[in-house]
Short mmCIF file of C-alpha atoms in Angstrom, two decimals:
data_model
loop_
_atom_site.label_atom_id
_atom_site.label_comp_id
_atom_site.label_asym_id
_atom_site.label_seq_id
_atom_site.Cartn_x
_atom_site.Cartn_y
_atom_site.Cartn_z
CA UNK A 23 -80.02 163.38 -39.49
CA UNK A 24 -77.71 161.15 -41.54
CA UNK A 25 -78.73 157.73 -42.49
CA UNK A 26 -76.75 154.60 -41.84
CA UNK A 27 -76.43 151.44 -44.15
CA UNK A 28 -75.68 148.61 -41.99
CA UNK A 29 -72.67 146.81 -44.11
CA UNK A 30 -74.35 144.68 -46.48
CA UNK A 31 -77.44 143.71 -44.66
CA UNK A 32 -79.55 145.91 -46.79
CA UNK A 33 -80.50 147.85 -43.55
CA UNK A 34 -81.05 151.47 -43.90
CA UNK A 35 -81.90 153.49 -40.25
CA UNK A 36 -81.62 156.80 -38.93
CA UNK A 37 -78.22 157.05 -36.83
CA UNK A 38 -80.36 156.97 -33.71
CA UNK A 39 -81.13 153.08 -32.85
CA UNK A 40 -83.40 152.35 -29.87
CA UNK A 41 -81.89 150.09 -27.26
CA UNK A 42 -84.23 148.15 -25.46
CA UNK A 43 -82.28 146.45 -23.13
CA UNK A 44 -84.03 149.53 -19.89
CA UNK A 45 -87.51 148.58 -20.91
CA UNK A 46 -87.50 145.58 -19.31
CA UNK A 47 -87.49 147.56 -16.03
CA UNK A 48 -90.47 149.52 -17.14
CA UNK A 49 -93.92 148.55 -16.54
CA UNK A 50 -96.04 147.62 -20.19
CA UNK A 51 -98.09 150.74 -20.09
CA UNK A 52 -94.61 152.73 -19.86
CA UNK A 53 -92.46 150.66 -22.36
CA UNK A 54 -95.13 150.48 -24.88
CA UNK A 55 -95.62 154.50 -25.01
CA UNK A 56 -91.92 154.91 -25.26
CA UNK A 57 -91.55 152.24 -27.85
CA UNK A 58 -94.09 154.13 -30.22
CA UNK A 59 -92.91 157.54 -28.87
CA UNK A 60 -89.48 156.18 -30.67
CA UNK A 61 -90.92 154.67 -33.70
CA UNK A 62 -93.21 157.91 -34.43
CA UNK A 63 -90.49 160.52 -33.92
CA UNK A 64 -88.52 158.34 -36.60
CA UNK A 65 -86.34 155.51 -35.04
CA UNK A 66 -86.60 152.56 -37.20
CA UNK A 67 -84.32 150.14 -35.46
CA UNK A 68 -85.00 148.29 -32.57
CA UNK A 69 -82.17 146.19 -30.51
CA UNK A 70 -83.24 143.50 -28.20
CA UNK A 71 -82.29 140.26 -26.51
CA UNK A 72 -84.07 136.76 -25.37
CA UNK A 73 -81.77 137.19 -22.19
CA UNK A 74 -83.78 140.98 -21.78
CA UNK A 75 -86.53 139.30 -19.85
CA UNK A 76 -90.02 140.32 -21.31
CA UNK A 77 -87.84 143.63 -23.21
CA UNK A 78 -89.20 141.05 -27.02
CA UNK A 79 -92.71 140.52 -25.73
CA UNK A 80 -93.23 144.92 -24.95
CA UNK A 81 -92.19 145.60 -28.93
CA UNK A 82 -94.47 142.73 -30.10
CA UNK A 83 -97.01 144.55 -27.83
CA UNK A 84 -96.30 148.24 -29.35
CA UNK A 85 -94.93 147.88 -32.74
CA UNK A 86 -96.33 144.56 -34.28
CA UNK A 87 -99.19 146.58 -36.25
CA UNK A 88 -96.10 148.68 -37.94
CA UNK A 89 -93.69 145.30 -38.30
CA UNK A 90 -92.95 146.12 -42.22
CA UNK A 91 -91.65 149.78 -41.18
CA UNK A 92 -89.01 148.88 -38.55
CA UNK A 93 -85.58 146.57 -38.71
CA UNK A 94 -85.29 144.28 -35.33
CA UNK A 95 -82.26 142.97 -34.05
CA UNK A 96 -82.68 139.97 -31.32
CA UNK A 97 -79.66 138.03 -29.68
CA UNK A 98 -79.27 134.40 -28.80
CA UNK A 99 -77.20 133.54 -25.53
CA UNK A 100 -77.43 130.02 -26.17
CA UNK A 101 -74.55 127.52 -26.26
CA UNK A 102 -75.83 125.15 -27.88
CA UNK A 103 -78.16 124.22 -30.93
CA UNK A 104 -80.84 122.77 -29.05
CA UNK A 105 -81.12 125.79 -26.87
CA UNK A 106 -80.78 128.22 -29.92
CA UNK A 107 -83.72 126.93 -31.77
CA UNK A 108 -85.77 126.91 -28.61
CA UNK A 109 -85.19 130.49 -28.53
CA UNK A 110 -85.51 132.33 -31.43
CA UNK A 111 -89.03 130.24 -31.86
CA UNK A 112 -89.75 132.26 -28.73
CA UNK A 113 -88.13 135.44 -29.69
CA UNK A 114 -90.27 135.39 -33.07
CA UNK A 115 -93.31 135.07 -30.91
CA UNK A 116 -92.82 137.35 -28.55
CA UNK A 117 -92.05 139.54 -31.26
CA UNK A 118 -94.88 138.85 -32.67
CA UNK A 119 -93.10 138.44 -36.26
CA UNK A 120 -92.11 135.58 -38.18
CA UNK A 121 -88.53 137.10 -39.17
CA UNK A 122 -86.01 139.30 -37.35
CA UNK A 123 -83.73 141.64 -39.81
CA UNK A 124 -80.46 140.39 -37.66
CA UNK A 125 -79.87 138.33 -35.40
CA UNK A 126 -76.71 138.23 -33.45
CA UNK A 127 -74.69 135.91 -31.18
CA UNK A 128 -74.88 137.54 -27.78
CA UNK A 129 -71.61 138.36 -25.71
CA UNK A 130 -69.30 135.99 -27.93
CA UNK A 131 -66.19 134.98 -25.87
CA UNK A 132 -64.65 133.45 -29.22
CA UNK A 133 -65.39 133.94 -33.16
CA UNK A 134 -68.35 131.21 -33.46
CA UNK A 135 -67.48 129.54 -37.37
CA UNK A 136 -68.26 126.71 -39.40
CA UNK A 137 -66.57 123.23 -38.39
CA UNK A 138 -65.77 124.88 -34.75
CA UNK A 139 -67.59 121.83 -33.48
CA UNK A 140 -70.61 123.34 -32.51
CA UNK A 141 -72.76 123.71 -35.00
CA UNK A 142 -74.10 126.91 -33.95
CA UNK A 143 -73.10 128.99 -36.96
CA UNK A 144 -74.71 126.07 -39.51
CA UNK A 145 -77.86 126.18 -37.94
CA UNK A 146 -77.76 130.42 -38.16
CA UNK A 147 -77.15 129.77 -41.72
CA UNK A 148 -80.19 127.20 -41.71
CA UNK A 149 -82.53 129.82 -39.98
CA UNK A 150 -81.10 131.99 -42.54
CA UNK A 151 -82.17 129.79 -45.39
CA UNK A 152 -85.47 129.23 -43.79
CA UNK A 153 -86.34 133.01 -43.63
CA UNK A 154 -86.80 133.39 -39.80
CA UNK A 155 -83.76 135.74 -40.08
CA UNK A 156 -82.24 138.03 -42.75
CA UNK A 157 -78.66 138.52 -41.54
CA UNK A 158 -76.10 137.09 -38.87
CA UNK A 159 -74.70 139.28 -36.67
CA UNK A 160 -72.33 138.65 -33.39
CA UNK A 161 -71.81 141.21 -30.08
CA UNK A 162 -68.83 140.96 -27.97
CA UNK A 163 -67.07 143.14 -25.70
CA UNK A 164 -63.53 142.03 -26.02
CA UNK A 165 -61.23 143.89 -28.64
CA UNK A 166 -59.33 140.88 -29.32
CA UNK A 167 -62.20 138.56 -30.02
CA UNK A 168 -63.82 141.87 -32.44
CA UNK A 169 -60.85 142.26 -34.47
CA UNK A 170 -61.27 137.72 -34.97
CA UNK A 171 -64.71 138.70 -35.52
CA UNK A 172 -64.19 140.99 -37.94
CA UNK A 173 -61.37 139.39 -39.92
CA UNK A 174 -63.32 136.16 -40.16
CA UNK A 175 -65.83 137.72 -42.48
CA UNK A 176 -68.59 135.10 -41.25
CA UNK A 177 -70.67 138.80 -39.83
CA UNK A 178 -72.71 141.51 -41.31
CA UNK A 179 -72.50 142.96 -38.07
CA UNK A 180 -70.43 143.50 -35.07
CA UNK A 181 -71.92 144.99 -32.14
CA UNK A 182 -69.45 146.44 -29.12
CA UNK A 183 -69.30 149.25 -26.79
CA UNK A 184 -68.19 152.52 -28.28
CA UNK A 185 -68.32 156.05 -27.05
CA UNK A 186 -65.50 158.73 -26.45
CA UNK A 187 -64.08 157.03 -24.12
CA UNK A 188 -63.27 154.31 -25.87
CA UNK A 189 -59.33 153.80 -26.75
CA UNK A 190 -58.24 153.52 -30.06
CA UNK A 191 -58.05 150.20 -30.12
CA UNK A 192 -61.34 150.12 -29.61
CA UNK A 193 -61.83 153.02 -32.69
CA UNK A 194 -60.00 150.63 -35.04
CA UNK A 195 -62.71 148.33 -35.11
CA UNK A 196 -65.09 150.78 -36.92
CA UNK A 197 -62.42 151.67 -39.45
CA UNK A 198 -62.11 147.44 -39.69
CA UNK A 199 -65.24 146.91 -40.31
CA UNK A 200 -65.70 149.81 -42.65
CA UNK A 201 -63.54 147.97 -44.92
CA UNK A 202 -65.00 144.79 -44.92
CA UNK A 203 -68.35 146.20 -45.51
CA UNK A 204 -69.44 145.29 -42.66
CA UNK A 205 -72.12 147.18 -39.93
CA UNK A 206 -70.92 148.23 -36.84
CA UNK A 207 -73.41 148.83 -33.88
CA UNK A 208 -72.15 150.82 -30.78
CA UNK A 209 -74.16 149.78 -27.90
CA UNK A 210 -73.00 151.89 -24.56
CA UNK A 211 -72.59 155.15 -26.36
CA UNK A 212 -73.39 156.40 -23.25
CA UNK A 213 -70.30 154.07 -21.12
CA UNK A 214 -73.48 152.83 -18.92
CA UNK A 215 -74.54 155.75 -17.42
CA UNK A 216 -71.58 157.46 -16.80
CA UNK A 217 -71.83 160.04 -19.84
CA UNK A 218 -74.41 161.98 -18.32
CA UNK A 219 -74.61 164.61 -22.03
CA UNK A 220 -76.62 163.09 -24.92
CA UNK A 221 -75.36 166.22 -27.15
CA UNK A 222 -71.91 165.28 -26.56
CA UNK A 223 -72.49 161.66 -26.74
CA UNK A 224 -74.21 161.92 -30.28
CA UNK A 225 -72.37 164.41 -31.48
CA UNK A 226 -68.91 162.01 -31.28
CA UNK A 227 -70.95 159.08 -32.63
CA UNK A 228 -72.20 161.35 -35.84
CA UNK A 229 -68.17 161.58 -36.88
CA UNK A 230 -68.80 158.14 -38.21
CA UNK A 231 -70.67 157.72 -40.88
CA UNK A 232 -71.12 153.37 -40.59
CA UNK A 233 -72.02 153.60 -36.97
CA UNK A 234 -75.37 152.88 -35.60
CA UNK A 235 -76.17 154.22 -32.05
CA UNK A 236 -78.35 152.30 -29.88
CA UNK A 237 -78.98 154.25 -26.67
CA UNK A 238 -80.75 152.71 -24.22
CA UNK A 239 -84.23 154.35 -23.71
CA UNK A 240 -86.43 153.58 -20.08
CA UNK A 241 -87.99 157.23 -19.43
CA UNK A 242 -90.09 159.25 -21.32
CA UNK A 243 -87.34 162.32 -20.88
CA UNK A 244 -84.84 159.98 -22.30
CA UNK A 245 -86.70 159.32 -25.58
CA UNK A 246 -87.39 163.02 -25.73
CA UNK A 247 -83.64 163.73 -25.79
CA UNK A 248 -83.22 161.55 -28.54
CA UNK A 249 -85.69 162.37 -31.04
CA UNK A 250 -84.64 165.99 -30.46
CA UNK A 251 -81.73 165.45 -32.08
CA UNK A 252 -83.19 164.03 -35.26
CA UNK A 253 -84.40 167.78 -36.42
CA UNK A 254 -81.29 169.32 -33.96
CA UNK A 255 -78.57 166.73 -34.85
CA UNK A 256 -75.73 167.83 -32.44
CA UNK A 257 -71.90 167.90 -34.40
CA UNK A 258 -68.66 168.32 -32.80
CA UNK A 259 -68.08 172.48 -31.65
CA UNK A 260 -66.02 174.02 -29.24
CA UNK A 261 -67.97 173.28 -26.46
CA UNK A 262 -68.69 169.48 -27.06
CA UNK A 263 -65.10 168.90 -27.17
CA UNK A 264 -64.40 170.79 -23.97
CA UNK A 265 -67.29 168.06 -22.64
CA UNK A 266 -65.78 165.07 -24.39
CA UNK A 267 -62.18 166.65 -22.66
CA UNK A 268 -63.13 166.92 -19.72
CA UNK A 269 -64.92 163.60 -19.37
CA UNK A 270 -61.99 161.52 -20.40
CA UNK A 271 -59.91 163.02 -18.22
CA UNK A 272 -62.33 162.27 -15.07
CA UNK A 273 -63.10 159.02 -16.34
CA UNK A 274 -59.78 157.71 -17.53
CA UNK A 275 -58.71 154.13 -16.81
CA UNK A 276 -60.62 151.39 -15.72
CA UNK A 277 -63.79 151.98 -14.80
CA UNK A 278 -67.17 149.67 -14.50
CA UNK A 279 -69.95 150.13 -17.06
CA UNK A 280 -72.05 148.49 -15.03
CA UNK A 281 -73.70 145.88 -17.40
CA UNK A 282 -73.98 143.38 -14.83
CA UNK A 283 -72.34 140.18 -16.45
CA UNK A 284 -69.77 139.47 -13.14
CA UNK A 285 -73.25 138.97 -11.48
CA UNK A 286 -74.54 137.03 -9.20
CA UNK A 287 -71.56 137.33 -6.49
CA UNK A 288 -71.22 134.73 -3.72
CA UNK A 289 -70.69 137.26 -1.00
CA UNK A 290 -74.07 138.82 -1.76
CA UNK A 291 -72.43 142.14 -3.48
CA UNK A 292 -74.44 144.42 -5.85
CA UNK A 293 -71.22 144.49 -8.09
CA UNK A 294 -72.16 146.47 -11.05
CA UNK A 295 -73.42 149.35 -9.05
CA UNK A 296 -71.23 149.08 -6.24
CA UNK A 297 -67.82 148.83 -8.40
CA UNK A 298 -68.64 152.81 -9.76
CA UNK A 299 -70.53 154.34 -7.04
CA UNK A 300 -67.73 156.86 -6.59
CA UNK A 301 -67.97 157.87 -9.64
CA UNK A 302 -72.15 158.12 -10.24
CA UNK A 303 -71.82 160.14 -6.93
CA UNK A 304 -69.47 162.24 -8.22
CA UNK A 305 -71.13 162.79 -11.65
CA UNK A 306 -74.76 162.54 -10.33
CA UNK A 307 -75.12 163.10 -6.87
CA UNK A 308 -77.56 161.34 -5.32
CA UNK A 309 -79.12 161.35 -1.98
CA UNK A 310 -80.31 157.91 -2.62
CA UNK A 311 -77.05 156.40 -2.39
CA UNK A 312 -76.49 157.40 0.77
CA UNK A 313 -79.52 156.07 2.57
CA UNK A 314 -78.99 153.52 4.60
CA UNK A 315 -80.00 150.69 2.56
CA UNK A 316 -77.06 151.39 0.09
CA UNK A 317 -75.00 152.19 3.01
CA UNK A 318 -75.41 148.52 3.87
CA UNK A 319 -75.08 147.61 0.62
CA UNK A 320 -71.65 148.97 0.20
CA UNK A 321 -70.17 147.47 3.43
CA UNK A 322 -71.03 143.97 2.12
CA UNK A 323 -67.76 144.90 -0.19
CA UNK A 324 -65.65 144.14 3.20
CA UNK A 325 -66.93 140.51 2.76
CA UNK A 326 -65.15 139.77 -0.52
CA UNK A 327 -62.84 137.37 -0.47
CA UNK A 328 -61.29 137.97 -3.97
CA UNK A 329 -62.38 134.45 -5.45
CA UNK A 330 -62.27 135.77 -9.12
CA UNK A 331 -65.28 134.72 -9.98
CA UNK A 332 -66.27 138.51 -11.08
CA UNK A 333 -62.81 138.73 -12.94
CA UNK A 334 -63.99 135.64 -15.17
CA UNK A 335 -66.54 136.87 -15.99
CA UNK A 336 -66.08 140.71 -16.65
CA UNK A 337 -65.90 141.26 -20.17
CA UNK A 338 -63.96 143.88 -19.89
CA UNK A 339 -61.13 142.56 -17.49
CA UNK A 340 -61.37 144.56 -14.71
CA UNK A 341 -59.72 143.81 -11.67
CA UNK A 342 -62.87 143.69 -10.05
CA UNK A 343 -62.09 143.52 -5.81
CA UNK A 344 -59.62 146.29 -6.19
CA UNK A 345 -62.45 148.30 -8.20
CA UNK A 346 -64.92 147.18 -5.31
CA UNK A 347 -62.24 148.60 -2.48
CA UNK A 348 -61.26 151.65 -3.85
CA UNK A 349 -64.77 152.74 -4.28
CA UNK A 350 -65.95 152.12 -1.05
CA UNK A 351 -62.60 153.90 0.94
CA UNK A 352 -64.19 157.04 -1.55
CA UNK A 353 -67.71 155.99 -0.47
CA UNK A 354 -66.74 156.35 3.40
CA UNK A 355 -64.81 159.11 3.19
CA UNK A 356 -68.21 161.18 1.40
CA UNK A 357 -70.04 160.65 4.04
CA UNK A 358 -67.85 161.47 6.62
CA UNK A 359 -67.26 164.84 4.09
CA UNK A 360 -63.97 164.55 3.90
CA UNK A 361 -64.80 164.23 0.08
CA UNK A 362 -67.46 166.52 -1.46
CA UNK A 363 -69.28 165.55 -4.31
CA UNK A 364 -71.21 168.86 -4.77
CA UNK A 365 -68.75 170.57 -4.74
#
């Protein structure tokens, strides 16, 4: 498997980063086997957030005894200076460290920067100073505020979602930060669920050689799948691309990753799963989504009253109610069987 230097930040991984974001749903007992599972079939870089509820405390708990072996990346959601200190003291002890290798402004809206008025980017360089952090990183899921990002050189690394689907747009930012030495980190390799092959997913990912991976691991078969391919590394073939091909043309346009960011929603609507349930149906069908519970679920969509509030918040711009409509006329017409999604 090929190695990956992370820009300048003196980080050198396998290109298979552990994204710990689905732990957080599993119980300790679970998360912690997984997380050494990962870190004993060879993944050496761990991605995490304060805003992943108790995802810190469950690598403290499993990989604390092996802290000089392993790079962790934390995030800070705070606005503030105040709040920002307040939480990377609790990220280091959840952690149970006393340094992170990077840590990274979590889902920037803007290019954070010295003088901005904020002071947020002084005090990363003071933590910097101070050792509780080796390099400064930033995450962001709109192109435009990447490419200010990127140009700014204030970052050793830019996180953003990048798979095949991805436009090329989207693709320029690796070749971007390439040039300005600079690591790029491609969370939602997998477009949240809805590429449903790891070998195709990895195998697209390993065509660039500055691009870290971080899949996001919650089952044991899950972690299984990726260590394989660290002694199997899948490459582009024939039938990979015919995957990829396929895929894109299914899953072309706007679609919902379902990251959950437009949450909560006044009317009481489960956006983020909701928004795509067409399309999980369609690419794994489920019994469970149409039980009755979900059933009810989905007709809560006939409340919205378009207020926007998901739209201001969807980093990716969707145009959320008409997303929310269109899936449940689909939704309706499966269970009637007018559509058939096993078919």
């Amino acid at each position: 498997m090929r190695m990956v230097t992370l820009g300048k930040t003196g980080i050198v991984t396998p290109q298979n980063g552990f994204g710990a974001l689905p732990i957080q749903r599993c119980d300790d007992e679970t998360a912690i086997k997984i997380l050494r599972r990962a870190y004993e079939g060879g993944i050496t870089f761990f991605d995490t957030a304060r805003a992943y509820t108790d995802s810190e405390k469950k690598i403290g708990m499993a990989l604390s005894d092996v802290r000089n072996r392993i790079f962790i990346a934390t995030k800070t959601m705070a606005d503030n200076t105040e709040d920002m200190k307040i939480q990377l003291e609790t990220s280091l002890k959840n952690l149970k460290t006393d340094y992170v290798d990077l840590y990274q402004f979590h889902l920037a809206g803007r290019c954070i920067a010295p003088g901005d008025g904020s002071g947020m980017y002084e005090l990363m360089e003071d933590f910097k100073r101070q050792g509780m952090i080796r390099n400064i990183g930033i995450t962001c899921h709109k192109v435009g505020v990447a490419e200010e990002c990127i140009k700014s050189g204030l970052y050793a690394t830019m996180q953003f979602p990048f798979s095949y689907l991805s436009g090329e747009r989207e693709k320029n930012l690796v070749g971007m930060c390439k040039d300005k030495e600079m690591g790029f980190i491609a969370m939602k390799a997998l477009a949240g669920g809805l590429i449903d092959n790891y070998k195709a997913a990895y195998a697209f990912i390993s065509q660039f050689d500055n691009v870290l991976p971080i899949w996001g691991v919650q089952r044991e078969k899950e972690i299984s799948e990726w260590l394989s391919c660290m002694e199997d590394t899948p490459v582009m073939n024939d039938e990979i691309i015919s995957i990829i091909e396929a895929d894109k043309k299914e899953l072309d346009g706007d679609f919902c990753r379902g990251c959950g960011y437009c949450m909560p929603c006044p009317q009481g609507i489960i956006i983020n799963q909701c928004a795509r349930m067409s399309l999980m149906l369609r690419r794994a069908p489920s019994s469970a989504y149409l039980s009755e519970t979900w059933k009810e679920e989905m007709k809560k969509i006939e409340r919205c009253v378009e207020c926007g509030q998901c739209m201001q918040k969807c980093p990716y711009e969707l145009k959320v109610p008409d997303l929310l409509k269109r899936n449940y006329e689909d939704y309706k017409r499966i269970l009637t069987g007018e559509i058939d999604v096993n078919s």
